[in-house]
PDB file of C-alpha atoms in Angstrom:
ATOM      1  CA  ASP Q  59       6.813 -12.319  -6.899  1.00  0.00           C
ATOM      2  CA  GLN Q  60       4.317 -12.237  -3.214  1.00  0.00           C
ATOM      3  CA  GLN Q  61       1.103 -13.827  -2.749  1.00  0.00           C
ATOM      4  CA  VAL Q  62      -0.201 -11.622  -0.053  1.00  0.00           C
ATOM      5  CA  LYS Q  63       0.669  -7.960   0.101  1.00  0.00           C
ATOM      6  CA  GLN Q  64      -0.001  -5.618   2.782  1.00  0.00           C
ATOM      7  CA  ASN Q  65       0.992  -2.127   0.634  1.00  0.00           C
ATOM      8  CA  SER Q  66       1.063  -0.039   4.263  1.00  0.00           C
ATOM      9  CA  PRO Q  67       4.091  -0.717   6.667  1.00  0.00           C
ATOM     10  CA  SER Q  68       2.765   1.729   9.618  1.00  0.00           C
ATOM     11  CA  LEU Q  69      -0.179   3.261  10.459  1.00  0.00           C
ATOM     12  CA  SER Q  70      -0.844   5.694  13.128  1.00  0.00           C
ATOM     13  CA  VAL Q  71      -4.523   5.917  14.814  1.00  0.00           C
ATOM     14  CA  GLN Q  72      -6.111   7.889  17.315  1.00  0.00           C
ATOM     15  CA  GLU Q  73      -6.794   5.981  20.890  1.00  0.00           C
ATOM     16  CA  GLY Q  74     -10.712   5.310  20.294  1.00  0.00           C
ATOM     17  CA  ARG Q  75     -11.135   5.323  16.811  1.00  0.00           C
ATOM     18  CA  ILE Q  76     -11.231   2.810  14.057  1.00  0.00           C
ATOM     19  CA  SER Q  77      -7.967   1.329  12.611  1.00  0.00           C
ATOM     20  CA  ILE Q  78      -8.481  -0.440   9.545  1.00  0.00           C
ATOM     21  CA  LEU Q  79      -5.942  -2.894   7.732  1.00  0.00           C
ATOM     22  CA  ASN Q  80      -5.607  -3.556   4.808  1.00  0.00           C
ATOM     23  CA  CYS Q  81      -4.470  -7.325   2.625  1.00  0.00           C
ATOM     24  CA  ASP Q  82      -4.865  -8.562  -0.753  1.00  0.00           C
ATOM     25  CA  TYR Q  83      -4.052 -11.508  -2.158  1.00  0.00           C
ATOM     26  CA  THR Q  84      -3.403 -12.974  -5.552  1.00  0.00           C
ATOM     27  CA  ASN Q  85      -3.435 -16.531  -5.060  1.00  0.00           C
ATOM     28  CA  SER Q  86      -7.546 -17.552  -5.367  1.00  0.00           C
ATOM     29  CA  MET Q  87      -6.857 -21.057  -4.391  1.00  0.00           C
ATOM     30  CA  PHE Q  88      -6.632 -19.732  -1.253  1.00  0.00           C
ATOM     31  CA  ASP Q  89      -9.707 -20.307   1.472  1.00  0.00           C
ATOM     32  CA  TYR Q  90      -8.889 -19.707   3.770  1.00  0.00           C
ATOM     33  CA  PHE Q  91      -6.421 -15.742   6.043  1.00  0.00           C
ATOM     34  CA  LEU Q  92      -5.968 -15.022   8.987  1.00  0.00           C
ATOM     35  CA  TRP Q  93      -4.224 -11.772  11.727  1.00  0.00           C
ATOM     36  CA  TYR Q  94      -1.470 -12.328  13.530  1.00  0.00           C
ATOM     37  CA  LYS Q  95      -0.936  -9.666  15.670  1.00  0.00           C
ATOM     38  CA  LYS Q  96       3.524  -9.298  16.955  1.00  0.00           C
ATOM     39  CA  TYR Q  97       5.051  -7.614  19.623  1.00  0.00           C
ATOM     40  CA  PRO Q  98       9.181  -6.864  19.904  1.00  0.00           C
ATOM     41  CA  ALA Q  99      10.949  -9.632  20.847  1.00  0.00           C
ATOM     42  CA  GLU Q 100       8.145 -12.567  20.394  1.00  0.00           C
ATOM     43  CA  GLY Q 101       6.535 -14.865  18.120  1.00  0.00           C
ATOM     44  CA  PRO Q 102       3.316 -13.994  16.824  1.00  0.00           C
ATOM     45  CA  THR Q 103      -0.007 -14.792  17.993  1.00  0.00           C
ATOM     46  CA  PHE Q 104      -3.027 -15.563  16.727  1.00  0.00           C
ATOM     47  CA  LEU Q 105      -5.841 -13.000  16.432  1.00  0.00           C
ATOM     48  CA  ILE Q 106      -8.422 -14.063  14.360  1.00  0.00           C
ATOM     49  CA  SER Q 107      -9.318 -16.125  11.433  1.00  0.00           C
ATOM     50  CA  ILE Q 108     -11.996 -16.048   8.281  1.00  0.00           C
ATOM     51  CA  SER Q 109     -12.664 -19.358   5.569  1.00  0.00           C
ATOM     52  CA  SER Q 110     -13.784 -17.968   2.350  1.00  0.00           C
ATOM     53  CA  ILE Q 111     -17.698 -19.102   2.272  1.00  0.00           C
ATOM     54  CA  LYS Q 112     -17.907 -15.649   5.116  1.00  0.00           C
ATOM     55  CA  ASP Q 113     -17.496 -12.295   4.194  1.00  0.00           C
ATOM     56  CA  LYS Q 114     -17.239 -11.258   8.082  1.00  0.00           C
ATOM     57  CA  ASN Q 115     -16.037 -12.667  11.438  1.00  0.00           C
ATOM     58  CA  GLU Q 116     -16.252 -10.217  13.835  1.00  0.00           C
ATOM     59  CA  ASP Q 117     -14.461 -10.755  17.668  1.00  0.00           C
ATOM     60  CA  GLY Q 118     -14.691  -8.582  20.485  1.00  0.00           C
ATOM     61  CA  ARG Q 119     -13.732  -5.273  18.765  1.00  0.00           C
ATOM     62  CA  PHE Q 120     -11.864  -6.771  16.045  1.00  0.00           C
ATOM     63  CA  THR Q 121     -13.733  -8.077  13.005  1.00  0.00           C
ATOM     64  CA  VAL Q 122     -12.078  -9.082   9.125  1.00  0.00           C
ATOM     65  CA  PHE Q 123     -14.032  -8.500   6.174  1.00  0.00           C
ATOM     66  CA  LEU Q 124     -13.197 -10.435   3.353  1.00  0.00           C
ATOM     67  CA  ASN Q 125     -14.086  -9.404  -0.485  1.00  0.00           C
ATOM     68  CA  LYS Q 126     -13.023 -12.733  -2.515  1.00  0.00           C
ATOM     69  CA  SER Q 127     -13.375 -10.738  -6.074  1.00  0.00           C
ATOM     70  CA  ALA Q 128     -11.155  -8.093  -5.076  1.00  0.00           C
ATOM     71  CA  LYS Q 129      -9.051 -10.398  -2.982  1.00  0.00           C
ATOM     72  CA  HIS Q 130      -9.011  -8.286  -0.469  1.00  0.00           C
ATOM     73  CA  LEU Q 131      -9.618  -8.493   3.324  1.00  0.00           C
ATOM     74  CA  SER Q 132      -9.665  -6.157   6.252  1.00  0.00           C
ATOM     75  CA  LEU Q 133      -8.914  -6.054   9.988  1.00  0.00           C
ATOM     76  CA  HIS Q 134     -11.598  -3.033  11.458  1.00  0.00           C
ATOM     77  CA  ILE Q 135     -10.146  -3.198  15.330  1.00  0.00           C
ATOM     78  CA  VAL Q 136     -12.919  -0.568  17.371  1.00  0.00           C
ATOM     79  CA  PRO Q 137     -12.717   1.405  19.557  1.00  0.00           C
ATOM     80  CA  SER Q 138      -8.623   1.640  18.814  1.00  0.00           C
ATOM     81  CA  GLN Q 139      -6.281   0.783  22.206  1.00  0.00           C
ATOM     82  CA  PRO Q 140      -2.409   1.279  22.576  1.00  0.00           C
ATOM     83  CA  GLY Q 141      -1.643  -2.267  23.725  1.00  0.00           C
ATOM     84  CA  ASP Q 142      -3.464  -2.275  20.135  1.00  0.00           C
ATOM     85  CA  SER Q 143       0.215  -1.291  19.241  1.00  0.00           C
ATOM     86  CA  ALA Q 144       2.541  -3.829  17.467  1.00  0.00           C
ATOM     87  CA  VAL Q 145       2.754  -5.376  13.998  1.00  0.00           C
ATOM     88  CA  TYR Q 146       0.422  -6.902  11.822  1.00  0.00           C
ATOM     89  CA  PHE Q 147       0.403 -10.173   9.355  1.00  0.00           C
ATOM     90  CA  CYS Q 148      -1.900 -11.669   7.257  1.00  0.00           C
ATOM     91  CA  ALA Q 149      -1.788 -14.997   6.075  1.00  0.00           C
ATOM     92  CA  ALA Q 150      -3.509 -16.953   3.870  1.00  0.00           C
ATOM     93  CA  SER Q 151      -3.616 -20.839   3.280  1.00  0.00           C
ATOM     94  CA  ASP Q 152      -4.830 -22.809   0.175  1.00  0.00           C
ATOM     95  CA  SER Q 153      -6.105 -26.134   1.962  1.00  0.00           C
ATOM     96  CA  GLY Q 154      -5.842 -28.303   5.194  1.00  0.00           C
ATOM     97  CA  ASN Q 155      -1.995 -28.373   6.483  1.00  0.00           C
ATOM     98  CA  THR Q 156      -0.807 -26.251   3.955  1.00  0.00           C
ATOM     99  CA  PRO Q 157       1.770 -23.885   4.881  1.00  0.00           C
ATOM    100  CA  LEU Q 158       0.778 -20.151   6.073  1.00  0.00           C
ATOM    101  CA  VAL Q 159       1.993 -17.707   3.566  1.00  0.00           C
ATOM    102  CA  PHE Q 160       2.109 -14.315   5.090  1.00  0.00           C
ATOM    103  CA  GLY Q 161       2.681 -10.591   3.928  1.00  0.00           C
ATOM    104  CA  LYS Q 162       5.357  -8.632   5.271  1.00  0.00           C
ATOM    105  CA  GLY Q 163       3.356  -6.409   8.172  1.00  0.00           C
ATOM    106  CA  THR Q 164       1.765  -3.201   9.218  1.00  0.00           C
ATOM    107  CA  ARG Q 165       2.917  -2.280  12.824  1.00  0.00           C
ATOM    108  CA  LEU Q 166       0.325  -0.089  13.750  1.00  0.00           C
ATOM    109  CA  SER Q 167       0.846   2.051  16.862  1.00  0.00           C
ATOM    110  CA  VAL Q 168      -1.798   3.001  18.414  1.00  0.00           C
ATOM    111  CA  ILE Q 169      -1.570   6.909  20.137  1.00  0.00           C
ATOM    112  CA  ALA Q 170      -3.651   8.167  23.803  1.00  0.00           C
TER     113      ALA Q 170
ATOM    114  CA  GLY G 855       5.280 -25.408  29.261  1.00  0.00           C
ATOM    115  CA  ALA G 856       1.569 -24.827  27.730  1.00  0.00           C
ATOM    116  CA  GLY G 857       3.567 -22.585  23.900  1.00  0.00           C
ATOM    117  CA  VAL G 858       5.342 -23.855  21.580  1.00  0.00           C
ATOM    118  CA  SER G 859       8.719 -23.442  23.786  1.00  0.00           C
ATOM    119  CA  GLN G 860      12.200 -22.677  21.124  1.00  0.00           C
ATOM    120  CA  SER G 861      15.827 -22.154  22.360  1.00  0.00           C
ATOM    121  CA  PRO G 862      18.302 -20.668  22.447  1.00  0.00           C
ATOM    122  CA  ARG G 863      16.977 -16.692  21.715  1.00  0.00           C
ATOM    123  CA  TYR G 864      19.583 -15.586  20.626  1.00  0.00           C
ATOM    124  CA  LYS G 865      22.515 -17.102  18.360  1.00  0.00           C
ATOM    125  CA  VAL G 866      25.433 -15.387  17.337  1.00  0.00           C
ATOM    126  CA  ALA G 867      27.271 -17.396  15.319  1.00  0.00           C
ATOM    127  CA  LYS G 868      30.940 -16.778  13.303  1.00  0.00           C
ATOM    128  CA  ARG G 869      30.411 -17.762   9.726  1.00  0.00           C
ATOM    129  CA  GLY G 870      31.310 -21.052   9.005  1.00  0.00           C
ATOM    130  CA  GLN G 871      30.114 -22.129  12.021  1.00  0.00           C
ATOM    131  CA  ASP G 872      27.025 -24.761  11.783  1.00  0.00           C
ATOM    132  CA  VAL G 873      24.018 -23.317  14.647  1.00  0.00           C
ATOM    133  CA  ALA G 874      21.188 -26.260  16.052  1.00  0.00           C
ATOM    134  CA  LEU G 875      18.052 -23.983  16.593  1.00  0.00           C
ATOM    135  CA  ARG G 876      15.966 -26.493  18.900  1.00  0.00           C
ATOM    136  CA  CYS G 877      11.776 -26.457  18.949  1.00  0.00           C
ATOM    137  CA  ASP G 878       9.690 -27.577  21.407  1.00  0.00           C
ATOM    138  CA  PRO G 879       5.818 -27.707  20.579  1.00  0.00           C
ATOM    139  CA  ILE G 880       3.353 -27.557  22.019  1.00  0.00           C
ATOM    140  CA  SER G 881       1.870 -31.409  23.543  1.00  0.00           C
ATOM    141  CA  GLY G 882      -0.155 -33.465  21.239  1.00  0.00           C
ATOM    142  CA  HIS G 883       0.911 -31.042  18.321  1.00  0.00           C
ATOM    143  CA  VAL G 884       0.625 -32.909  14.682  1.00  0.00           C
ATOM    144  CA  SER G 885       2.002 -30.245  12.674  1.00  0.00           C
ATOM    145  CA  LEU G 886       4.995 -27.983  13.132  1.00  0.00           C
ATOM    146  CA  PHE G 887       7.133 -25.519  10.574  1.00  0.00           C
ATOM    147  CA  TRP G 888       9.488 -23.758  10.825  1.00  0.00           C
ATOM    148  CA  TYR G 889       9.565 -20.052   9.514  1.00  0.00           C
ATOM    149  CA  GLN G 890      12.402 -17.276   8.338  1.00  0.00           C
ATOM    150  CA  GLN G 891      12.224 -13.763   9.259  1.00  0.00           C
ATOM    151  CA  ALA G 892      14.444 -11.128   8.494  1.00  0.00           C
ATOM    152  CA  LEU G 893      14.448  -7.927   8.779  1.00  0.00           C
ATOM    153  CA  GLY G 894      11.438  -5.561   7.491  1.00  0.00           C
ATOM    154  CA  GLN G 895       9.972  -8.773   6.257  1.00  0.00           C
ATOM    155  CA  GLY G 896       7.084 -11.774   7.256  1.00  0.00           C
ATOM    156  CA  PRO G 897       7.774 -14.699   7.926  1.00  0.00           C
ATOM    157  CA  GLU G 898       8.442 -17.821   5.057  1.00  0.00           C
ATOM    158  CA  PHE G 899       7.899 -20.797   5.134  1.00  0.00           C
ATOM    159  CA  LEU G 900      10.739 -23.486   5.330  1.00  0.00           C
ATOM    160  CA  THR G 901       9.617 -26.652   6.436  1.00  0.00           C
ATOM    161  CA  TYR G 902       7.458 -28.713   7.335  1.00  0.00           C
ATOM    162  CA  PHE G 903       6.867 -32.089   9.488  1.00  0.00           C
ATOM    163  CA  GLN G 904       3.434 -34.094   9.561  1.00  0.00           C
ATOM    164  CA  ASN G 905       3.773 -35.743  12.907  1.00  0.00           C
ATOM    165  CA  GLU G 906       7.405 -37.713  12.146  1.00  0.00           C
ATOM    166  CA  ALA G 907       7.621 -37.161   8.222  1.00  0.00           C
ATOM    167  CA  GLN G 908       8.738 -34.019   7.127  1.00  0.00           C
ATOM    168  CA  LEU G 909       6.337 -33.529   4.222  1.00  0.00           C
ATOM    169  CA  ASP G 910       7.069 -30.383   2.339  1.00  0.00           C
ATOM    170  CA  LYS G 911      11.464 -28.893   2.598  1.00  0.00           C
ATOM    171  CA  SER G 912      10.092 -26.144  -0.753  1.00  0.00           C
ATOM    172  CA  GLY G 913      11.150 -23.534   1.536  1.00  0.00           C
ATOM    173  CA  LEU G 914      15.226 -24.544   2.891  1.00  0.00           C
ATOM    174  CA  PRO G 915      16.760 -22.398   0.203  1.00  0.00           C
ATOM    175  CA  SER G 916      19.939 -24.271   0.062  1.00  0.00           C
ATOM    176  CA  ASP G 917      21.994 -27.420   1.370  1.00  0.00           C
ATOM    177  CA  ARG G 918      23.402 -25.577   4.335  1.00  0.00           C
ATOM    178  CA  PHE G 919      19.822 -26.109   6.070  1.00  0.00           C
ATOM    179  CA  PHE G 920      18.435 -29.709   7.336  1.00  0.00           C
ATOM    180  CA  ALA G 921      15.601 -30.511   9.731  1.00  0.00           C
ATOM    181  CA  GLU G 922      14.790 -32.989  11.510  1.00  0.00           C
ATOM    182  CA  ARG G 923      11.755 -34.435  13.971  1.00  0.00           C
ATOM    183  CA  PRO G 924      13.086 -37.878  15.221  1.00  0.00           C
ATOM    184  CA  GLU G 925       9.918 -38.932  17.021  1.00  0.00           C
ATOM    185  CA  GLY G 926       7.859 -36.336  15.444  1.00  0.00           C
ATOM    186  CA  SER G 927       7.176 -33.858  19.007  1.00  0.00           C
ATOM    187  CA  VAL G 928      11.183 -32.048  19.717  1.00  0.00           C
ATOM    188  CA  SER G 929      11.747 -30.358  16.108  1.00  0.00           C
ATOM    189  CA  THR G 930      15.562 -29.148  15.320  1.00  0.00           C
ATOM    190  CA  LEU G 931      17.073 -27.122  11.949  1.00  0.00           C
ATOM    191  CA  LYS G 932      20.646 -27.375  11.949  1.00  0.00           C
ATOM    192  CA  ILE G 933      21.811 -25.204  10.002  1.00  0.00           C
ATOM    193  CA  GLN G 934      25.667 -25.629   8.169  1.00  0.00           C
ATOM    194  CA  ARG G 935      28.352 -23.078   7.168  1.00  0.00           C
ATOM    195  CA  THR G 936      26.116 -20.266   8.303  1.00  0.00           C
ATOM    196  CA  GLN G 937      26.522 -17.282   6.264  1.00  0.00           C
ATOM    197  CA  GLN G 938      25.941 -13.469   7.220  1.00  0.00           C
ATOM    198  CA  GLU G 939      22.702 -13.521   4.668  1.00  0.00           C
ATOM    199  CA  ASP G 940      21.237 -16.340   7.805  1.00  0.00           C
ATOM    200  CA  SER G 941      21.088 -14.368  10.015  1.00  0.00           C
ATOM    201  CA  ALA G 942      16.907 -13.714  10.789  1.00  0.00           C
ATOM    202  CA  VAL G 943      14.169 -14.866  13.161  1.00  0.00           C
ATOM    203  CA  TYR G 944      14.018 -18.157  13.111  1.00  0.00           C
ATOM    204  CA  LEU G 945      10.258 -18.911  14.287  1.00  0.00           C
ATOM    205  CA  CYS G 946       8.305 -22.467  14.940  1.00  0.00           C
ATOM    206  CA  ALA G 947       4.986 -23.139  15.182  1.00  0.00           C
ATOM    207  CA  SER G 948       3.190 -25.840  16.044  1.00  0.00           C
ATOM    208  CA  SER G 949      -0.714 -26.879  14.752  1.00  0.00           C
ATOM    209  CA  PRO G 950      -3.052 -29.619  16.411  1.00  0.00           C
ATOM    210  CA  ILE G 951      -5.607 -31.074  13.335  1.00  0.00           C
ATOM    211  CA  PHE G 952      -8.384 -28.725  14.161  1.00  0.00           C
ATOM    212  CA  SER G 953     -11.808 -29.979  13.343  1.00  0.00           C
ATOM    213  CA  GLY G 954     -14.301 -26.821  10.960  1.00  0.00           C
ATOM    214  CA  GLY G 955     -11.269 -25.369   8.787  1.00  0.00           C
ATOM    215  CA  ARG G 956      -9.181 -23.965  12.195  1.00  0.00           C
ATOM    216  CA  ARG G 957      -6.181 -23.557  10.133  1.00  0.00           C
ATOM    217  CA  GLU G 958      -4.033 -21.207  12.981  1.00  0.00           C
ATOM    218  CA  ALA G 959      -0.374 -21.928  13.763  1.00  0.00           C
ATOM    219  CA  PHE G 960       0.593 -21.123  17.093  1.00  0.00           C
ATOM    220  CA  PHE G 961       4.425 -19.600  17.700  1.00  0.00           C
ATOM    221  CA  GLY G 962       7.668 -19.559  19.449  1.00  0.00           C
ATOM    222  CA  GLN G 963       8.844 -16.681  20.133  1.00  0.00           C
ATOM    223  CA  GLY G 964      11.824 -17.645  17.906  1.00  0.00           C
ATOM    224  CA  THR G 965      15.557 -17.789  17.844  1.00  0.00           C
ATOM    225  CA  ARG G 966      16.778 -14.204  16.786  1.00  0.00           C
ATOM    226  CA  LEU G 967      20.363 -15.671  14.767  1.00  0.00           C
ATOM    227  CA  THR G 968      23.499 -12.910  13.610  1.00  0.00           C
ATOM    228  CA  VAL G 969      25.837 -14.758  11.418  1.00  0.00           C
ATOM    229  CA  VAL G 970      29.015 -12.497  12.408  1.00  0.00           C
TER     230      VAL G 970
END
């Protein structure tokens, strides 16, 4: 049973437009959420995170929104750039040092 | 180096062969995690160390999988009698003791294991 779900395997967006990647979770004990970006043949790279005490965290072109009641989070990238093309993983954890639980990822393609 | 280093990058093993995968975490990082990533899937947790103590090995798929971190730095993941279903990318991640609630882990490039 998947605790973190990314229901869109792929997403294609035009350069300059907004990319919205979605993630749903089922475990109500999760209180910290992260997004990782992965290029081919590389390990995942941390992008942005959010604690459950917040509903929004922004870092440059990247913003993560958290809706606890819906158990849903989203990553917004604006404006999207071709270099953003990668696989994006949503991850969650439920206490200080427990392992991250990952979704299956969404492949983002930003078209010039 | 500055990041998490894994070796080898690629490993081809014949079915039944034993393999050992190495992870050099970021210096000073207390926590070390191993994940398995099958094709088209997200990373799945295997095991976790805090310093030299293996605190959680609930994700190891069978007793053919064994991990150690004897001196609290370098870790080795060993797979005995490899099977085709063991083919995957094995990712190692480390993290320090963060303050302020941060919990991100830093990943290596992974070892791609192919069992033939």
